[in-house]
Tab-separated table of C-alpha atoms in Angstrom:
chain	number	residue	atom	x	y	z
A	53	MET	CA	146.723	106.905	134.169
A	54	ARG	CA	143.163	108.146	134.232
A	55	LEU	CA	143.249	111.824	133.289
A	56	LEU	CA	140.790	114.729	133.195
A	57	PHE	CA	141.493	117.662	130.880
A	58	CYS	CA	139.472	120.874	131.308
A	59	CYS	CA	139.333	123.565	128.617
A	60	GLU	CA	136.738	126.052	127.413
A	61	PHE	CA	136.539	124.686	123.853
A	62	TYR	CA	137.516	121.391	122.235
A	63	PHE	CA	137.188	119.600	118.904
A	64	PRO	CA	135.412	120.182	116.514
A	65	SER	CA	135.920	123.794	117.586
A	66	VAL	CA	139.059	125.251	115.976
A	67	GLY	CA	141.688	127.315	117.790
A	68	GLY	CA	145.004	127.199	119.607
A	69	VAL	CA	143.672	125.918	122.942
A	70	GLN	CA	141.573	123.277	121.215
A	71	GLU	CA	144.446	122.033	119.066
A	72	VAL	CA	146.969	121.818	121.917
A	73	MET	CA	144.608	119.865	124.163
A	74	ARG	CA	143.521	117.585	121.313
A	75	GLN	CA	147.070	116.729	120.293
A	76	ILE	CA	148.159	115.914	123.854
A	77	ALA	CA	144.967	114.019	124.745
A	78	GLU	CA	144.962	111.834	121.634
A	79	ARG	CA	148.635	110.922	121.972
A	80	LEU	CA	148.178	109.979	125.621
A	81	VAL	CA	145.228	107.764	124.647
A	82	GLN	CA	147.446	106.078	122.040
A	83	ARG	CA	149.897	105.329	124.862
A	84	GLY	CA	147.239	103.520	126.871
A	85	HIS	CA	145.951	106.286	129.144
A	86	ASP	CA	142.256	107.038	129.764
A	87	VAL	CA	141.528	110.698	128.931
A	88	THR	CA	138.283	112.653	129.408
A	89	VAL	CA	137.898	116.292	128.341
A	90	ALA	CA	135.415	118.545	130.177
A	91	THR	CA	134.432	121.395	127.885
A	92	THR	CA	131.689	123.657	126.520
A	93	ARG	CA	128.622	122.132	124.889
A	94	LEU	CA	128.586	122.939	121.150
A	95	GLY	CA	125.671	122.714	118.756
A	96	ASP	CA	127.772	121.079	116.028
A	97	ARG	CA	129.274	118.377	118.268
A	98	THR	CA	127.206	115.228	117.790
A	99	PHE	CA	129.546	112.750	119.501
A	100	THR	CA	130.833	112.023	123.007
A	101	GLU	CA	134.154	110.476	121.986
A	102	HIS	CA	136.733	111.389	119.351
A	103	ASN	CA	139.842	109.347	118.531
A	104	GLY	CA	139.567	107.586	121.879
A	105	VAL	CA	139.196	110.780	123.935
A	106	LYS	CA	135.944	110.953	125.928
A	107	ILE	CA	134.149	114.320	125.892
A	108	ALA	CA	131.966	115.576	128.761
A	109	GLU	CA	129.923	118.624	127.706
A	110	PHE	CA	128.572	121.393	129.917
A	111	GLY	CA	126.300	124.236	128.834
A	112	VAL	CA	128.308	126.999	130.482
A	113	THR	CA	129.766	130.317	129.375
A	114	GLY	CA	131.606	133.235	130.987
A	115	ASN	CA	134.156	133.648	133.764
A	116	ILE	CA	134.388	135.112	137.279
A	117	VAL	CA	134.680	138.710	136.060
A	118	ARG	CA	131.929	138.635	133.416
A	119	GLY	CA	129.804	136.184	135.362
A	120	MET	CA	129.231	132.487	134.646
A	121	GLU	CA	125.967	131.200	133.240
A	122	GLY	CA	124.598	127.694	132.805
A	123	GLU	CA	125.506	124.314	134.277
A	124	VAL	CA	128.204	125.618	136.608
A	125	GLU	CA	127.186	123.508	139.616
A	126	ARG	CA	126.905	120.343	137.520
A	127	TYR	CA	130.454	120.941	136.225
A	128	ARG	CA	131.856	121.515	139.726
A	129	GLN	CA	130.195	118.358	141.019
A	130	PHE	CA	131.495	116.402	138.021
A	131	VAL	CA	135.102	117.430	138.682
A	132	ARG	CA	134.881	116.918	142.448
A	133	SER	CA	133.584	113.374	142.001
A	134	PHE	CA	135.776	112.406	139.031
A	135	GLU	CA	138.259	109.772	140.197
A	136	CYS	CA	141.522	110.215	138.346
A	137	ASP	CA	145.275	110.402	138.717
A	138	ALA	CA	145.713	113.943	137.404
A	139	ILE	CA	143.763	116.970	136.171
A	140	LEU	CA	145.107	119.360	133.538
A	141	ILE	CA	143.323	122.719	133.120
A	142	LYS	CA	144.206	125.083	130.293
A	143	ALA	CA	143.804	128.877	130.393
A	144	ALA	CA	142.733	131.410	132.989
A	145	GLN	CA	139.822	133.830	132.520
A	146	GLN	CA	137.396	131.118	131.396
A	147	TRP	CA	134.825	129.010	133.186
A	148	THR	CA	136.490	125.563	133.338
A	149	PHE	CA	139.225	127.130	135.499
A	150	ASP	CA	137.351	129.902	137.308
A	151	ALA	CA	134.428	127.724	138.432
A	152	LEU	CA	136.794	125.398	140.321
A	153	TRP	CA	138.404	128.015	142.575
A	154	PRO	CA	136.263	127.023	145.612
A	155	ASP	CA	136.913	123.297	145.013
A	156	LEU	CA	140.667	123.082	144.481
A	157	ASP	CA	141.407	122.092	148.080
A	158	GLU	CA	138.932	119.197	147.826
A	159	ILE	CA	140.463	117.708	144.676
A	160	SER	CA	142.939	114.999	145.680
A	161	ALA	CA	144.226	114.210	142.184
A	162	ARG	CA	147.441	115.807	140.964
A	163	LYS	CA	146.508	119.268	139.683
A	164	MET	CA	148.295	120.910	136.738
A	165	PHE	CA	147.443	124.248	135.164
A	166	ILE	CA	148.525	126.042	131.986
A	167	PRO	CA	147.771	129.770	132.625
A	168	CYS	CA	147.968	130.593	128.903
A	169	GLY	CA	149.304	134.128	129.098
A	170	PHE	CA	147.005	136.095	131.440
A	171	SER	CA	145.688	138.280	128.601
A	172	GLY	CA	143.630	140.396	131.037
A	173	LEU	CA	146.463	141.108	133.468
A	174	PHE	CA	146.568	144.823	132.611
A	175	GLU	CA	142.803	145.246	132.245
A	176	PRO	CA	141.310	147.350	135.101
A	177	SER	CA	138.246	145.106	135.274
A	178	TYR	CA	140.489	142.131	136.124
A	179	SER	CA	142.438	143.799	138.959
A	180	ASP	CA	140.624	141.892	141.754
A	181	TYR	CA	140.868	138.667	139.765
A	182	PHE	CA	144.646	138.823	139.516
A	183	GLU	CA	145.004	140.015	143.087
A	184	ALA	CA	143.512	136.668	144.122
A	185	MET	CA	145.470	134.676	141.528
A	186	PRO	CA	148.700	133.932	143.503
A	187	ASP	CA	146.788	132.037	146.200
A	188	VAL	CA	144.906	130.098	143.523
A	189	LEU	CA	148.108	129.150	141.679
A	190	ARG	CA	149.652	127.838	144.900
A	191	LYS	CA	146.874	125.232	145.118
A	192	PHE	CA	148.231	123.518	141.986
A	193	ASP	CA	150.967	120.893	142.108
A	194	HIS	CA	152.595	122.112	138.915
A	195	LEU	CA	152.211	124.890	136.350
A	196	VAL	CA	153.207	124.840	132.691
A	197	PHE	CA	154.214	128.012	130.867
A	198	TYR	CA	154.968	128.286	127.162
A	199	ALA	CA	157.402	131.207	127.372
A	200	GLU	CA	160.632	131.748	129.277
A	201	SER	CA	159.663	135.364	129.887
A	202	TYR	CA	156.091	136.578	129.517
A	203	ARG	CA	153.457	138.173	131.732
A	204	ASP	CA	152.247	134.897	133.275
A	205	THR	CA	155.739	133.459	133.852
A	206	ASP	CA	156.935	136.761	135.307
A	207	PHE	CA	153.786	136.941	137.481
A	208	ALA	CA	154.607	133.551	139.011
A	209	ARG	CA	158.215	134.513	139.697
A	210	ARG	CA	157.193	137.830	141.294
A	211	ASN	CA	154.901	135.957	143.661
A	212	GLY	CA	157.476	133.359	144.679
A	213	ILE	CA	155.873	130.486	142.752
A	214	SER	CA	158.569	128.185	141.395
A	215	GLN	CA	156.916	124.798	140.807
A	216	PHE	CA	156.620	125.176	137.054
A	217	SER	CA	158.095	124.085	133.752
A	218	ILE	CA	158.640	125.966	130.495
A	219	LEU	CA	157.238	123.708	127.796
A	220	ALA	CA	156.883	125.074	124.262
A	221	ASN	CA	154.055	124.389	121.837
A	222	GLY	CA	154.575	122.524	118.595
A	223	ALA	CA	153.018	121.081	115.459
A	224	SER	CA	151.926	117.612	114.422
A	225	GLU	CA	154.520	115.366	112.798
A	226	ILE	CA	151.600	113.401	111.335
A	227	GLU	CA	149.766	116.333	109.730
A	228	PHE	CA	152.933	118.023	108.504
A	229	GLY	CA	154.603	114.769	107.487
A	230	VAL	CA	152.569	114.670	104.266
A	231	SER	CA	153.975	115.589	100.862
A	232	ARG	CA	153.356	118.978	99.322
A	233	ASP	CA	150.424	118.927	96.887
A	234	ALA	CA	151.622	120.531	93.671
A	235	THR	CA	148.027	121.192	92.564
A	236	PHE	CA	147.157	123.523	95.478
A	237	ARG	CA	147.796	126.699	93.485
A	238	GLN	CA	145.922	125.426	90.469
A	239	ARG	CA	142.742	124.518	92.345
A	240	ASN	CA	142.811	127.868	94.167
A	241	SER	CA	143.448	129.840	90.931
A	242	ILE	CA	146.809	131.160	92.148
A	243	PRO	CA	149.390	131.919	89.426
A	244	GLU	CA	152.483	129.722	89.702
A	245	ASP	CA	154.761	132.776	89.849
A	246	SER	CA	152.667	134.592	92.490
A	247	PHE	CA	154.245	135.309	95.881
A	248	VAL	CA	151.827	133.807	98.416
A	249	LEU	CA	151.239	135.411	101.814
A	250	LEU	CA	149.250	133.428	104.377
A	251	THR	CA	147.738	134.291	107.746
A	252	VAL	CA	145.659	131.993	109.956
A	253	GLY	CA	143.487	133.045	112.877
A	254	SER	CA	139.933	133.054	114.204
A	255	LEU	CA	137.887	136.092	113.155
A	256	THR	CA	137.718	137.584	116.650
A	257	GLY	CA	138.844	141.120	115.774
A	258	VAL	CA	142.191	140.860	117.602
A	259	LYS	CA	144.131	138.555	115.277
A	260	GLY	CA	145.566	141.355	113.143
A	261	HIS	CA	143.435	140.789	110.046
A	262	ARG	CA	142.678	144.494	109.642
A	263	GLU	CA	146.323	145.514	109.925
A	264	LEU	CA	147.367	142.853	107.421
A	265	LEU	CA	144.652	143.847	104.948
A	266	GLU	CA	145.683	147.504	105.115
A	267	ALA	CA	149.345	146.508	104.726
A	268	PHE	CA	148.385	144.393	101.701
A	269	VAL	CA	146.618	147.387	100.142
A	270	ARG	CA	149.691	149.563	100.792
A	271	LEU	CA	152.159	146.927	99.567
A	272	LYS	CA	154.364	147.966	96.633
A	273	THR	CA	155.149	144.799	94.705
A	274	ASN	CA	157.479	146.008	91.916
A	275	SER	CA	155.333	144.193	89.342
A	276	ARG	CA	155.491	140.874	91.264
A	277	HIS	CA	152.082	139.268	91.579
A	278	VAL	CA	151.126	138.753	95.239
A	279	THR	CA	148.330	136.565	96.634
A	280	PHE	CA	147.179	137.025	100.219
A	281	ILE	CA	145.321	134.056	101.747
A	282	MET	CA	143.432	135.131	104.862
A	283	ASN	CA	142.219	131.917	106.482
A	284	GLY	CA	139.923	132.306	109.469
A	285	ASN	CA	137.019	130.668	111.212
A	286	PRO	CA	134.261	132.368	113.219
A	287	PRO	CA	134.456	131.990	117.020
A	288	PRO	CA	132.645	128.928	118.456
A	289	GLN	CA	129.084	129.385	119.715
A	290	PRO	CA	128.526	127.701	123.093
A	291	VAL	CA	125.165	126.155	123.940
A	292	VAL	CA	124.262	127.482	127.404
A	293	VAL	CA	121.836	125.351	129.378
A	294	LYS	CA	119.386	127.099	131.726
A	295	GLN	CA	118.586	124.673	134.492
A	296	ALA	CA	115.651	124.246	136.805
A	297	SER	CA	116.295	123.551	140.497
A	298	THR	CA	115.707	120.145	142.059
A	299	SER	CA	114.150	119.647	145.456
A	300	ASP	CA	117.575	119.874	147.093
A	301	GLY	CA	118.232	123.248	145.511
A	302	GLN	CA	120.855	121.934	143.095
A	303	ASN	CA	120.889	122.381	139.342
A	304	ALA	CA	119.554	119.324	137.555
A	305	PRO	CA	120.798	118.351	134.097
A	306	PRO	CA	118.091	118.372	131.425
A	307	GLU	CA	116.844	115.014	130.212
A	308	ALA	CA	118.113	113.877	126.836
A	309	GLY	CA	116.246	115.603	124.046
A	310	GLN	CA	114.413	117.882	126.457
A	311	ALA	CA	114.464	121.624	125.798
A	312	PRO	CA	115.168	123.867	128.797
A	313	SER	CA	111.892	125.018	130.377
A	314	LEU	CA	110.806	128.620	130.620
A	315	CYS	CA	111.724	130.323	133.884
A	316	PRO	CA	108.742	130.295	136.336
A	317	PRO	CA	107.526	133.540	137.959
A	318	VAL	CA	109.587	135.059	140.776
A	319	TRP	CA	106.908	134.372	143.421
A	320	THR	CA	106.730	130.683	142.447
A	321	ARG	CA	110.507	130.335	142.609
A	322	ALA	CA	110.636	132.157	145.969
A	323	THR	CA	107.949	129.853	147.390
A	324	ASP	CA	109.844	126.761	146.221
A	325	VAL	CA	113.089	128.035	147.729
A	326	PHE	CA	111.404	128.882	151.058
A	327	ARG	CA	109.755	125.461	151.238
A	328	VAL	CA	113.090	123.678	150.742
A	329	GLU	CA	115.620	126.036	152.355
A	330	GLY	CA	113.651	128.454	154.527
A	331	PHE	CA	114.687	132.057	155.207
A	332	ARG	CA	118.344	131.151	154.777
A	333	GLY	CA	117.680	130.189	151.157
A	334	ILE	CA	115.738	133.402	150.509
A	335	GLY	CA	118.560	135.432	152.070
A	336	SER	CA	121.146	133.619	149.979
A	337	ARG	CA	119.224	134.317	146.753
A	338	LEU	CA	118.738	137.998	147.662
A	339	SER	CA	122.432	138.317	148.449
A	340	GLY	CA	123.255	136.819	145.063
A	341	ARG	CA	120.951	139.228	143.238
A	342	LEU	CA	122.398	142.213	145.121
A	343	HIS	CA	125.885	141.067	144.156
A	344	HIS	CA	124.743	140.750	140.525
A	345	TRP	CA	123.293	144.267	140.417
A	346	SER	CA	126.302	145.760	142.210
A	347	ARG	CA	128.512	144.262	139.513
A	348	ARG	CA	126.291	145.732	136.806
A	349	ALA	CA	126.452	149.124	138.509
A	350	ALA	CA	130.242	148.832	138.642
A	351	ARG	CA	130.249	148.004	134.928
A	352	PHE	CA	128.251	151.156	134.130
A	353	ARG	CA	130.617	153.159	136.319
A	354	ARG	CA	133.625	151.811	134.424
A	355	LEU	CA	131.863	152.619	131.148
A	356	GLY	CA	131.385	156.217	132.280
A	357	GLU	CA	135.032	156.462	133.279
A	358	SER	CA	136.073	155.022	129.912
A	359	VAL	CA	133.919	157.522	127.984
A	360	GLN	CA	135.367	160.367	130.046
A	361	ARG	CA	138.927	159.177	129.374
A	362	VAL	CA	138.304	158.888	125.617
A	363	TRP	CA	136.746	162.379	125.580
A	364	ILE	CA	139.756	163.888	127.371
A	365	GLU	CA	142.369	162.063	125.282
A	366	GLU	CA	140.700	161.943	121.849
A	367	GLY	CA	137.704	164.266	121.912
A	368	TRP	CA	134.591	163.835	119.781
A	369	ILE	CA	136.496	161.890	117.091
A	370	GLY	CA	137.313	159.141	119.578
A	371	ILE	CA	133.704	158.958	120.811
A	372	ARG	CA	132.413	158.857	117.216
A	373	MET	CA	134.853	156.113	116.237
A	374	ARG	CA	133.818	153.872	119.119
A	375	LEU	CA	130.108	154.435	118.515
A	376	LEU	CA	130.538	153.467	114.875
A	377	GLN	CA	132.465	150.355	115.880
A	378	ARG	CA	129.591	149.329	118.153
A	379	ILE	CA	126.800	149.862	115.627
A	380	GLY	CA	128.797	148.941	112.507
A	381	PRO	CA	127.919	145.211	112.437
A	382	ARG	CA	124.206	146.014	112.867
A	383	LEU	CA	124.310	148.554	110.049
A	384	GLU	CA	126.034	146.009	107.827
A	385	ARG	CA	123.429	143.328	108.556
A	386	ALA	CA	120.699	145.841	107.726
A	387	GLY	CA	122.409	146.766	104.449
A	388	LEU	CA	122.862	150.394	105.569
A	389	LEU	CA	126.656	150.515	105.905
A	390	ARG	CA	127.138	151.474	102.255
A	391	TYR	CA	125.357	154.798	102.844
A	392	LEU	CA	128.082	156.020	105.231
A	393	SER	CA	131.136	157.972	104.122
A	394	PRO	CA	134.356	155.959	103.477
A	395	SER	CA	135.925	157.147	106.740
A	396	ALA	CA	132.771	156.248	108.687
A	397	ARG	CA	132.677	152.810	107.025
A	398	GLU	CA	136.277	152.200	108.076
A	399	TYR	CA	135.482	153.091	111.698
A	400	ALA	CA	132.207	151.142	111.704
A	401	ASN	CA	133.637	147.884	110.345
A	402	PRO	CA	137.387	148.136	109.714
A	403	LEU	CA	137.719	144.523	108.593
A	404	ALA	CA	134.949	144.760	105.985
A	405	TYR	CA	136.247	148.128	104.759
A	406	TRP	CA	139.828	146.965	104.194
A	407	MET	CA	138.661	143.660	102.765
A	408	ALA	CA	136.711	145.579	100.128
A	409	GLU	CA	139.745	147.796	99.473
A	410	ALA	CA	141.986	144.740	99.087
A	411	GLN	CA	139.575	143.044	96.691
A	412	ALA	CA	139.489	146.211	94.578
A	413	GLN	CA	143.266	146.164	94.024
A	414	SER	CA	144.957	145.878	90.649
A	415	THR	CA	145.421	142.597	88.807
A	416	ALA	CA	148.882	142.325	90.429
A	417	LYS	CA	147.253	141.460	93.771
A	418	ARG	CA	144.668	138.903	94.806
A	419	LEU	CA	142.928	138.383	98.147
A	420	ILE	CA	141.567	134.945	99.072
A	421	VAL	CA	139.346	134.787	102.161
A	422	SER	CA	139.053	131.157	103.224
A	423	ASN	CA	138.110	128.730	105.955
A	424	TYR	CA	139.943	125.675	104.665
A	425	SER	CA	139.539	122.163	105.965
A	426	ARG	CA	142.460	121.058	108.125
A	427	ASP	CA	144.088	119.022	105.329
A	428	GLU	CA	143.776	121.897	102.874
A	429	LEU	CA	145.119	124.362	105.448
A	430	VAL	CA	148.251	122.230	105.869
A	431	GLN	CA	148.730	122.444	102.100
A	432	ALA	CA	148.231	126.225	102.278
A	433	TYR	CA	151.032	126.408	104.857
A	434	MET	CA	153.278	124.438	102.502
A	435	ALA	CA	152.344	126.439	99.401
A	436	ALA	CA	152.888	129.843	101.039
A	437	ASP	CA	156.109	131.769	100.524
A	438	LEU	CA	155.725	133.757	103.749
A	439	PHE	CA	153.428	133.430	106.756
A	440	VAL	CA	152.417	136.853	108.116
A	441	PHE	CA	151.087	137.462	111.624
A	442	ALA	CA	149.945	140.749	113.194
A	443	SER	CA	147.795	139.641	116.135
A	444	ASN	CA	147.095	142.160	118.917
A	445	ILE	CA	147.162	139.685	121.806
A	446	GLU	CA	148.614	136.167	122.003
A	447	TYR	CA	150.409	133.865	124.354
A	448	SER	CA	152.464	131.405	122.309
A	449	PRO	CA	151.069	131.433	118.763
A	450	LEU	CA	150.567	127.857	117.607
A	451	VAL	CA	150.429	128.997	113.991
A	452	LEU	CA	154.106	129.994	114.092
A	453	PHE	CA	155.096	126.427	114.997
A	454	GLU	CA	152.821	125.110	112.264
A	455	THR	CA	154.337	127.334	109.605
A	456	VAL	CA	157.921	126.269	110.417
A	457	ALA	CA	156.706	122.645	110.409
A	458	ALA	CA	155.631	123.276	106.815
A	459	GLY	CA	159.073	124.676	105.980
A	460	THR	CA	157.655	128.174	105.463
A	461	PRO	CA	159.295	131.220	107.098
A	462	PHE	CA	157.245	133.715	109.097
A	463	LEU	CA	157.072	137.463	109.608
A	464	SER	CA	155.410	138.286	112.931
A	465	VAL	CA	154.868	141.273	115.153
A	466	PRO	CA	156.357	140.916	118.686
A	467	VAL	CA	153.184	139.466	120.198
A	468	GLY	CA	153.161	136.828	122.929
A	469	ASN	CA	156.479	135.021	122.790
A	470	ALA	CA	156.858	135.315	119.009
A	471	GLU	CA	160.385	136.677	119.485
A	472	GLU	CA	161.328	133.570	121.481
A	473	ILE	CA	159.828	131.315	118.814
A	474	ALA	CA	161.855	133.106	116.140
A	475	ARG	CA	164.978	132.559	118.257
A	476	TRP	CA	164.196	128.937	119.177
A	477	THR	CA	163.395	127.888	115.607
A	478	GLY	CA	165.530	130.265	113.555
A	479	GLY	CA	162.595	130.387	111.163
A	480	GLY	CA	161.165	133.882	111.491
A	481	ILE	CA	161.521	137.646	111.236
A	482	ILE	CA	160.087	140.084	113.783
A	483	CYS	CA	158.382	143.234	112.488
A	484	PRO	CA	158.736	146.316	114.749
A	485	ALA	CA	155.587	147.202	116.719
A	486	VAL	CA	154.629	148.839	120.010
A	487	LYS	CA	152.473	147.738	122.940
A	488	ASP	CA	149.758	149.962	124.392
A	489	GLU	CA	149.059	150.526	128.092
A	490	ARG	CA	146.971	147.329	128.291
A	491	GLY	CA	149.639	145.164	126.667
A	492	TYR	CA	148.059	144.915	123.205
A	493	THR	CA	150.491	144.880	120.269
A	494	ARG	CA	149.855	147.668	117.747
A	495	VAL	CA	151.698	147.623	114.437
A	496	SER	CA	151.679	150.361	111.824
A	497	PRO	CA	150.297	148.923	108.551
A	498	ALA	CA	152.823	151.072	106.668
A	499	VAL	CA	155.703	149.473	108.602
A	500	LEU	CA	154.185	146.031	108.090
A	501	ALA	CA	153.873	146.630	104.335
A	502	ARG	CA	157.510	147.728	104.200
A	503	GLU	CA	158.726	144.608	106.030
A	504	ILE	CA	156.661	142.337	103.766
A	505	ALA	CA	158.115	144.055	100.682
A	506	LYS	CA	161.667	143.579	102.015
A	507	SER	CA	160.998	139.879	102.518
A	508	ILE	CA	159.592	139.448	99.016
A	509	GLU	CA	162.767	140.977	97.604
A	510	ASP	CA	165.052	138.559	99.497
A	511	PRO	CA	164.026	135.001	98.487
A	512	GLU	CA	167.418	133.536	99.459
A	513	LYS	CA	166.941	134.668	103.062
A	514	LEU	CA	163.429	133.221	103.132
A	515	ASP	CA	164.724	129.858	101.881
A	516	LEU	CA	167.328	129.760	104.668
A	517	LEU	CA	164.750	130.688	107.322
A	518	GLY	CA	162.327	128.047	106.072
A	519	ALA	CA	164.953	125.304	106.150
A	520	ALA	CA	166.223	126.288	109.617
A	521	GLY	CA	162.723	126.443	111.081
A	522	HIS	CA	161.743	123.054	109.682
A	523	ALA	CA	164.909	121.416	111.059
A	524	ALA	CA	164.340	122.899	114.539
A	525	TRP	CA	160.701	121.761	114.556
A	526	LYS	CA	161.633	118.226	113.556
A	527	GLU	CA	164.187	118.022	116.356
A	528	ARG	CA	162.325	119.684	119.262
A	529	PHE	CA	158.781	120.808	118.531
A	530	THR	CA	156.739	117.812	117.341
A	531	TRP	CA	153.644	116.897	119.343
A	532	ASP	CA	155.014	113.406	119.849
A	533	ALA	CA	158.026	114.786	121.736
A	534	ILE	CA	155.916	117.331	123.635
A	535	ALA	CA	153.302	114.732	124.682
A	536	THR	CA	156.104	112.687	126.260
A	537	ARG	CA	157.056	115.675	128.419
A	538	TYR	CA	153.434	116.189	129.507
A	539	GLU	CA	153.168	112.491	130.348
A	540	VAL	CA	156.177	112.792	132.667
A	541	LEU	CA	154.742	115.879	134.403
A	542	LEU	CA	151.264	114.374	134.799
A	543	ARG	CA	152.815	111.363	136.519
A	544	GLY	CA	154.564	113.704	138.948
A	545	ALA	CA	158.003	112.651	137.765
A	546	GLY	CA	160.630	115.099	136.582
A	547	GLU	CA	159.477	117.687	139.129
A	548	ALA	CA	161.700	120.761	138.991
A	549	HIS	CA	161.860	124.454	139.722
A	550	GLU	CA	161.667	126.501	136.499
A	551	LYS	CA	162.527	123.493	134.358
A	552	VAL	CA	162.949	124.421	130.697
A	553	TYR	CA	162.388	121.728	128.088
């Protein structure tokens, strides 16, 4: 088969979406298929092919709600003209999916879509987006969900959409088939008798790092040395390409090595548009600008409503906290954060505040902040005694499959389908937490600290969980097995209503 995969980010960018698409794409290439990935242009990607997978880059960012910027038209034209047997798009609320809404009827290839959780489903700003979503989903031949019951799966059922499969994530049998490196602790200066906690997640502010750091500070260890490895990478930085218009009014890709030109004056652009498209072109551009400014006005209106709501519910303290959160990173870059009071520092940059608190702990605790290479991260999974996860918003956390692949048990808040993963694998514990009105998981650091302490005091239970999780992964959740299921679905075979693998 000739296949086109579309996702916002791809290798060398690091993250759940990137890893899932890479694992499937590379395995399908190994089986003789031709796979191209359409994705965001990145400054640190210096190649157009990786492990047999072709990469087509586009300088685009955004989505329908926030607005899309860059080579949107070039991407749409690329997909429309790409001759293939099937297209697989991963994740809503990002440009590789949103930009294709007007073109789905024109695409003759088999169309598959992985919604990836609908994280904005309860966000007021996305209400119109999800009102239109059922009609968009019906244009796809098949959908893939990762959870038996979650907001995206339930959304499809409520709207009478049944052409989908439940297909779990997994972890690589190649990466996690290596032996444990007994020198990991030594080279990372971790005492051999230390209890090692590990968390893995991009530093986006919603992966639970703050809650875990505060829980680590609160943790009572009963004289047991505890090491907390907080492994995280910064979010990828897309390269957005500003394009000049060609004589036919379409966006032209920049020539190789050519920097995007400065935008010409409005009058010059208007003259060029009129010469090529006449009054209709001018009217179209004016309509677009009016739409842009109406959206900005709506954004300011929502901001005013949000400020009013915070004032009513939380008063001046709530307003102050949010202002400090907005200006905190700037104050830190300017070296001024240290002049604020401790409470103001916590509000301004909670992660930096609790990181400093954790690093100031007694000799019985040690914090390691890392961004390990992939090979070293696999060894960190294997060396850890307990994987801890407190993310605020997820779909189907890939890291939970990776930790059971390493034979390490996990303690997770009930985020995404973490409870299902604990049940499917038998390798995890769920820490009590609540969800707010927008569906974000909020855990009390005190409760989290208590659950971590209980786990530390029950090593026999952790050993059993680790063994059970590893056995379940080996049987059902390797990427080799999962890629076979995707191959069947991309061919159009094995079609079923609500099929669960």
